[in-house]
Short mmCIF file of N, CA and C in Angstrom, two decimals:
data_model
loop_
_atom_site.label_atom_id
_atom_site.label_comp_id
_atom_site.label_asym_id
_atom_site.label_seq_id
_atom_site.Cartn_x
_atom_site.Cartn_y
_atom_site.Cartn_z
N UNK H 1 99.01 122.41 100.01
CA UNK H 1 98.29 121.30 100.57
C UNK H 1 98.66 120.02 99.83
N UNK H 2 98.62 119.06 100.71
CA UNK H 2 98.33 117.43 99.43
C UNK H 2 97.65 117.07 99.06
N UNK H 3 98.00 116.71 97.90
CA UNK H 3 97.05 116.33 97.16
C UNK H 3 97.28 114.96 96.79
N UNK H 4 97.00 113.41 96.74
CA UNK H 4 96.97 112.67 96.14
C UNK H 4 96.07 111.69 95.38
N UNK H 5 96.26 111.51 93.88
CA UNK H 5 95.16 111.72 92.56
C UNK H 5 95.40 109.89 91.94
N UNK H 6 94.93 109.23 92.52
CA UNK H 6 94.81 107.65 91.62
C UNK H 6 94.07 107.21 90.54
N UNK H 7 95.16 106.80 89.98
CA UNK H 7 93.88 106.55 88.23
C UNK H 7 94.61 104.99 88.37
N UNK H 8 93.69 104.39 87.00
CA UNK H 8 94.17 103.19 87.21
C UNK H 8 93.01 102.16 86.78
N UNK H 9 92.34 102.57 87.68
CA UNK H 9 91.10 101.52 87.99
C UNK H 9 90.07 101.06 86.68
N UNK H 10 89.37 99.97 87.06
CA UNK H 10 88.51 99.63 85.42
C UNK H 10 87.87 98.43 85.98
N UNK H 11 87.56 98.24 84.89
CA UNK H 11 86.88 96.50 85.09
C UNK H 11 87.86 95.34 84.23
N UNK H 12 88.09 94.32 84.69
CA UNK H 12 88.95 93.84 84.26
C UNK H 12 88.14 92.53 84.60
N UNK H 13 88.33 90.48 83.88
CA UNK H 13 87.87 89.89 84.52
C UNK H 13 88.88 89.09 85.17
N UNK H 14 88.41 87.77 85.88
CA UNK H 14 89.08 87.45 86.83
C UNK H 14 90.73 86.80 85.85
N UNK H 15 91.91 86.91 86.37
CA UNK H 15 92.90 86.42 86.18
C UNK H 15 93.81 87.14 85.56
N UNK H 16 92.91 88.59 85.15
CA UNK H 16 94.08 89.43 84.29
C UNK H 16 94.46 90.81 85.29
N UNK H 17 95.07 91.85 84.44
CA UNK H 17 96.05 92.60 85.68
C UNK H 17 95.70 94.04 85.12
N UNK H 18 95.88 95.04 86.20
CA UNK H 18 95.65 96.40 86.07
C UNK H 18 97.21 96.93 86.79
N UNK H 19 96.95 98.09 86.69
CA UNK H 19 98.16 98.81 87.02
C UNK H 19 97.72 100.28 87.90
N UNK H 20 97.67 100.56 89.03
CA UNK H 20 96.95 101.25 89.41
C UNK H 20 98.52 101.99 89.73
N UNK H 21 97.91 104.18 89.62
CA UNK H 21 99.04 104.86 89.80
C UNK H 21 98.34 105.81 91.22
N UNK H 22 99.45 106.58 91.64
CA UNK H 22 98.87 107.29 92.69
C UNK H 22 100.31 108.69 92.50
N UNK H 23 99.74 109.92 92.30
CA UNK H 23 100.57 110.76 92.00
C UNK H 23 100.29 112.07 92.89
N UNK H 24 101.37 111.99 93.19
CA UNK H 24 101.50 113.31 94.78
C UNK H 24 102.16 114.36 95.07
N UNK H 25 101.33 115.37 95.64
CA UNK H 25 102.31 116.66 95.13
C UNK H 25 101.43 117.07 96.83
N UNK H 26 102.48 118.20 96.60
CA UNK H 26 102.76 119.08 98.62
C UNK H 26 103.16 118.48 99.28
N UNK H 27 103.83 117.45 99.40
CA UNK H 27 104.70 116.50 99.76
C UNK H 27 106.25 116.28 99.38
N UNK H 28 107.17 116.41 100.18
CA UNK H 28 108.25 115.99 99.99
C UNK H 28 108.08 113.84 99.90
N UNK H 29 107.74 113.90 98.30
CA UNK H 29 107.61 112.49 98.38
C UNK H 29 108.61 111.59 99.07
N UNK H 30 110.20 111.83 98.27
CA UNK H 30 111.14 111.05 98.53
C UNK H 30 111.31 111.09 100.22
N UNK H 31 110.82 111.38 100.89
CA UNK H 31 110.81 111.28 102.80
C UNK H 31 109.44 110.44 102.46
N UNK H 32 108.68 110.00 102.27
CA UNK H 32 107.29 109.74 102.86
C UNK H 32 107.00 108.12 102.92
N UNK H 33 106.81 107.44 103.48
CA UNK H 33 106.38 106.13 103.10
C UNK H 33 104.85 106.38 102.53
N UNK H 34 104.40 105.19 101.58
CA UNK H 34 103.28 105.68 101.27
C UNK H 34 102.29 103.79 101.06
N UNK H 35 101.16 104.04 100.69
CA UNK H 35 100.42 102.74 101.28
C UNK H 35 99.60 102.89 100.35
N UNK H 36 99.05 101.87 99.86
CA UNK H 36 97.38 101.49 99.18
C UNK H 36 96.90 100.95 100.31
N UNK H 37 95.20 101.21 100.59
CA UNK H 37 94.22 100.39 101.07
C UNK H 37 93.16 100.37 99.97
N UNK H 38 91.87 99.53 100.60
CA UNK H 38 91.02 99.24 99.68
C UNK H 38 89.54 99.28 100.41
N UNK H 39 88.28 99.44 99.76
CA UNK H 39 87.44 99.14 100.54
C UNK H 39 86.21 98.75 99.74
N UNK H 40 85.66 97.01 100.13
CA UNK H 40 85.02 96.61 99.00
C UNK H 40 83.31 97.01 99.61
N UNK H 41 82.47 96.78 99.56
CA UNK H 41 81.01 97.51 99.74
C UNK H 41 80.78 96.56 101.02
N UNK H 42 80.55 96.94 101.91
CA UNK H 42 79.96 96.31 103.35
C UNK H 42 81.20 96.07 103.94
N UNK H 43 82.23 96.75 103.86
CA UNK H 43 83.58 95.87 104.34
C UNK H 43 84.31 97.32 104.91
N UNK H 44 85.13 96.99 105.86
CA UNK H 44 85.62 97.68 106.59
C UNK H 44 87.31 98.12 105.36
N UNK H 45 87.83 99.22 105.44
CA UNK H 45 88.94 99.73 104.48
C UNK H 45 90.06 99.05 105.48
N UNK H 46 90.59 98.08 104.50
CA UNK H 46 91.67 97.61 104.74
C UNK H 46 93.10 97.92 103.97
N UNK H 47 94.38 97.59 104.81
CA UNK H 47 95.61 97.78 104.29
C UNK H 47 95.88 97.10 103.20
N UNK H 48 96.73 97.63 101.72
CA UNK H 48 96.62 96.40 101.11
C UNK H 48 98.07 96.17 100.76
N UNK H 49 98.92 97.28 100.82
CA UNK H 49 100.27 97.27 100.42
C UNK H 49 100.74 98.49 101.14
N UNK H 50 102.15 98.82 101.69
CA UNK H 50 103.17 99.63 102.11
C UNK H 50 104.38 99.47 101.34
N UNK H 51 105.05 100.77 101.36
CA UNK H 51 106.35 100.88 100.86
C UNK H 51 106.60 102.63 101.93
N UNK H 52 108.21 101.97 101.94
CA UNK H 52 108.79 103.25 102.86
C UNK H 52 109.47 103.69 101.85
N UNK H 53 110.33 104.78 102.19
CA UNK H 53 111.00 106.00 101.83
C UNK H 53 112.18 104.74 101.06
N UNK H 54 112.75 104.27 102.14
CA UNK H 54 113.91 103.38 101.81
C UNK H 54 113.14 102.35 100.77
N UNK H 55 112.01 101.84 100.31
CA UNK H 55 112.01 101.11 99.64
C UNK H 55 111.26 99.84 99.96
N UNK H 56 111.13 99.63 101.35
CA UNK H 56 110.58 98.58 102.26
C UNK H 56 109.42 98.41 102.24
N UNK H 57 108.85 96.54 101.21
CA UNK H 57 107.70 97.11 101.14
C UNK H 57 106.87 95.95 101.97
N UNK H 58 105.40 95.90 102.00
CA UNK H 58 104.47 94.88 102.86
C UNK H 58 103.20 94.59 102.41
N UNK H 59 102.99 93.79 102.39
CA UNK H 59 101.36 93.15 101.29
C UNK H 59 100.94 92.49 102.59
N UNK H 60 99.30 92.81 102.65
CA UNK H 60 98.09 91.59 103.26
C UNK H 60 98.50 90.27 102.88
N UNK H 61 98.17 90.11 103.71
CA UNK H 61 98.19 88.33 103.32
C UNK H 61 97.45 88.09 101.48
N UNK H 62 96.55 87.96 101.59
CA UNK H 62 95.87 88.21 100.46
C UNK H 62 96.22 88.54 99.11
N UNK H 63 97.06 89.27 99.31
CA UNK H 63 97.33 89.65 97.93
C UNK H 63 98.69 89.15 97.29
N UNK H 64 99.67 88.94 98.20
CA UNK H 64 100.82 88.18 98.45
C UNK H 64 101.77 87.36 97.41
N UNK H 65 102.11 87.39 96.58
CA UNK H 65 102.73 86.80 95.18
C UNK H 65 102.16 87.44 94.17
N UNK H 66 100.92 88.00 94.58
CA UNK H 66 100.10 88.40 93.24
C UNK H 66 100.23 90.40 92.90
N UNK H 67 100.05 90.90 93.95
CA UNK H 67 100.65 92.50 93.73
C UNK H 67 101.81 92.64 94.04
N UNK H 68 102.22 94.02 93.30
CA UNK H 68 103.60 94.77 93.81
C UNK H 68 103.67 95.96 93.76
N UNK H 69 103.74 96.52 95.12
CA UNK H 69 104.06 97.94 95.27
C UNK H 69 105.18 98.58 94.40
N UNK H 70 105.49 99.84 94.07
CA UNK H 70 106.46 100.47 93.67
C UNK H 70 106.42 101.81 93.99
N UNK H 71 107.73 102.63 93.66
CA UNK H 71 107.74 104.13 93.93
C UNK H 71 109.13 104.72 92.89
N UNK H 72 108.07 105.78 92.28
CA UNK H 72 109.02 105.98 91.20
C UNK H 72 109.07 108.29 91.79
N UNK H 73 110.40 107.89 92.53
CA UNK H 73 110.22 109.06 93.09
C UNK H 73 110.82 110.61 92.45
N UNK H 74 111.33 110.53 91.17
CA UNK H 74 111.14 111.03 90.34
C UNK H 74 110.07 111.81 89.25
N UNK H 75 108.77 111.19 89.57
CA UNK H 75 107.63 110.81 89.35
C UNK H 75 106.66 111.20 90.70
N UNK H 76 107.29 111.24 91.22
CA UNK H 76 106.60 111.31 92.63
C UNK H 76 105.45 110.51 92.35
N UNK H 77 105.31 109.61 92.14
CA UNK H 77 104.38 108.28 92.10
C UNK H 77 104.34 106.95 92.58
N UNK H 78 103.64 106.47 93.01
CA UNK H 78 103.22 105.40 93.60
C UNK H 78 102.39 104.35 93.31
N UNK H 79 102.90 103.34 92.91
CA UNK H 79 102.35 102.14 92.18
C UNK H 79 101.86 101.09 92.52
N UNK H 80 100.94 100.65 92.25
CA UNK H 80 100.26 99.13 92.53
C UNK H 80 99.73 97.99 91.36
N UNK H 81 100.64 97.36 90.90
CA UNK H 81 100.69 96.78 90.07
C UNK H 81 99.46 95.33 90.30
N UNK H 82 98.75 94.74 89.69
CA UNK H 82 98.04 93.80 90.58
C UNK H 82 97.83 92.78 89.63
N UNK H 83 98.54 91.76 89.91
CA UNK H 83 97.80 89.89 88.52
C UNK H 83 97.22 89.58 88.77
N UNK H 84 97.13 88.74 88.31
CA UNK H 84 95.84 87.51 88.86
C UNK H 84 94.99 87.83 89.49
N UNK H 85 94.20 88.78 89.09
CA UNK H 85 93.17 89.77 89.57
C UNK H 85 91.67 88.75 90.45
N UNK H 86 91.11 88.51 91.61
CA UNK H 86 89.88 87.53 91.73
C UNK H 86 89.32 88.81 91.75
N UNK H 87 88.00 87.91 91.93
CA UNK H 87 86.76 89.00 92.35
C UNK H 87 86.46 89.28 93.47
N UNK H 88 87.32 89.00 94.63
CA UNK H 88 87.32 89.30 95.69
C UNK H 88 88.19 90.58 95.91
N UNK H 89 89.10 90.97 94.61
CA UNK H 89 89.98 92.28 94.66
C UNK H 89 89.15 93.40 94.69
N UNK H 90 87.72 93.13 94.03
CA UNK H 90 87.03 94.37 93.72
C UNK H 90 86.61 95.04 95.61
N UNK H 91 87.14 96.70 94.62
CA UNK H 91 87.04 97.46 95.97
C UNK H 91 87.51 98.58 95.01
N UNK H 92 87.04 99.83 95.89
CA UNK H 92 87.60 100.68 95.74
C UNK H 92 89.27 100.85 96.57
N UNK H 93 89.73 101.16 95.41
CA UNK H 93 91.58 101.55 96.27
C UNK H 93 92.07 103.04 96.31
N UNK H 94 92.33 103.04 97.50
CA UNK H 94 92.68 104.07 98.31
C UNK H 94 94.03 104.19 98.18
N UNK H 95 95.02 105.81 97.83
CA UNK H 95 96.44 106.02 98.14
C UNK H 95 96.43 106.64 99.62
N UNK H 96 97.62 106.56 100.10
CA UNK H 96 97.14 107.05 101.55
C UNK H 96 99.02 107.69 102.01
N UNK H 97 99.40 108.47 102.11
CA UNK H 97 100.96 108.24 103.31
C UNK H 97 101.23 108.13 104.36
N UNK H 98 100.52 107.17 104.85
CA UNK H 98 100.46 106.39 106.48
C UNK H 98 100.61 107.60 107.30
N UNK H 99 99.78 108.76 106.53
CA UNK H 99 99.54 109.74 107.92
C UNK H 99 98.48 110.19 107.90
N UNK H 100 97.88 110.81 107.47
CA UNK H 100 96.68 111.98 107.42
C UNK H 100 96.14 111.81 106.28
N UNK H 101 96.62 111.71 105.04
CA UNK H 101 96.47 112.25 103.50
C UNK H 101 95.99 111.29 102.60
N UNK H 102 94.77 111.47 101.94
CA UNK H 102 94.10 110.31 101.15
C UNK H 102 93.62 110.78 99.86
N UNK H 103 93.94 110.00 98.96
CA UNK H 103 93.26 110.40 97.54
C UNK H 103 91.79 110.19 97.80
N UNK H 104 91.32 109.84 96.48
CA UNK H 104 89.49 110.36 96.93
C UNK H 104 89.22 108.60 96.29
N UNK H 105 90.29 107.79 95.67
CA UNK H 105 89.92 106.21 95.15
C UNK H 105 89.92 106.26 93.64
N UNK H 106 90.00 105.00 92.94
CA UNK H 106 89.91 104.31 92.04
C UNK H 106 89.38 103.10 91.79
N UNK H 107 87.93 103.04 91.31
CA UNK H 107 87.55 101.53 91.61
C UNK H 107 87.79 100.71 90.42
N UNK H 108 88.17 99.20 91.13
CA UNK H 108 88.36 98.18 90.50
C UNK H 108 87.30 96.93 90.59
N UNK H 109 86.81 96.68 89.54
CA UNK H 109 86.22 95.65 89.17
C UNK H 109 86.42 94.71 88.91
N UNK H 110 86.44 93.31 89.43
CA UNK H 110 87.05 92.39 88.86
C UNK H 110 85.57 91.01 88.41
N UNK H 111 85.29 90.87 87.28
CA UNK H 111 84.20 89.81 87.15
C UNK H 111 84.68 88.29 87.08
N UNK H 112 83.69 87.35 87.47
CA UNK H 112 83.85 86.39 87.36
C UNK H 112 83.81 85.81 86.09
#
């Protein structure tokens, strides 16, 4: 079965950076594109980053200069690097492989 397991998460305050991981197994990673979403309390779970197999990756508007996806497929891991952290980042973040398969989250805190 898959399994995918995200650590990462903390409280951090506004302007500094976390490093969130997402590590996956029953999966032929190196085929898979794989995705962060997020979901902050009253708010619908949104997309927050993509990366494909090839490498191809896509950020929300939102987050846009300030995160960066990665994939270290050796590692079979999946990265979300995040700066300039607001407090509008806080949410729980979700790993996902744009199919079926979801970790269970990592929440991030970000204070003012």
């Amino acid at each position: 079965q898959v399994q995918l397991v995200e650590s990462g998460g903390g409280l951090v305050q506004a302007g500094g950076s976390l490093r969130l991981s997402c590590a996956a197994s029953g999966i032929i990673f190196r085929n898979a594109g794989m995705g962060w979403y997020r979901q902050a309390p009253g708010k619908q779970r949104e997309l927050v980053a993509t990366i494909t197999s090839d490498g191809t990756v896509n950020y929300v508007d939102s987050v846009k200069g300030r995160f960066t996806i990665s994939r270290d497929n050796a590692k079979n891991t999946v990265y979300l690097q995040m700066n300039n952290l607001k407090p509008e980042d806080t949410a729980v973040y979700y790993c996902n492989d744009l199919w079926r398969n979801w970790g269970k989250g990592t929440l991030v805190i970000v204070s003012s």
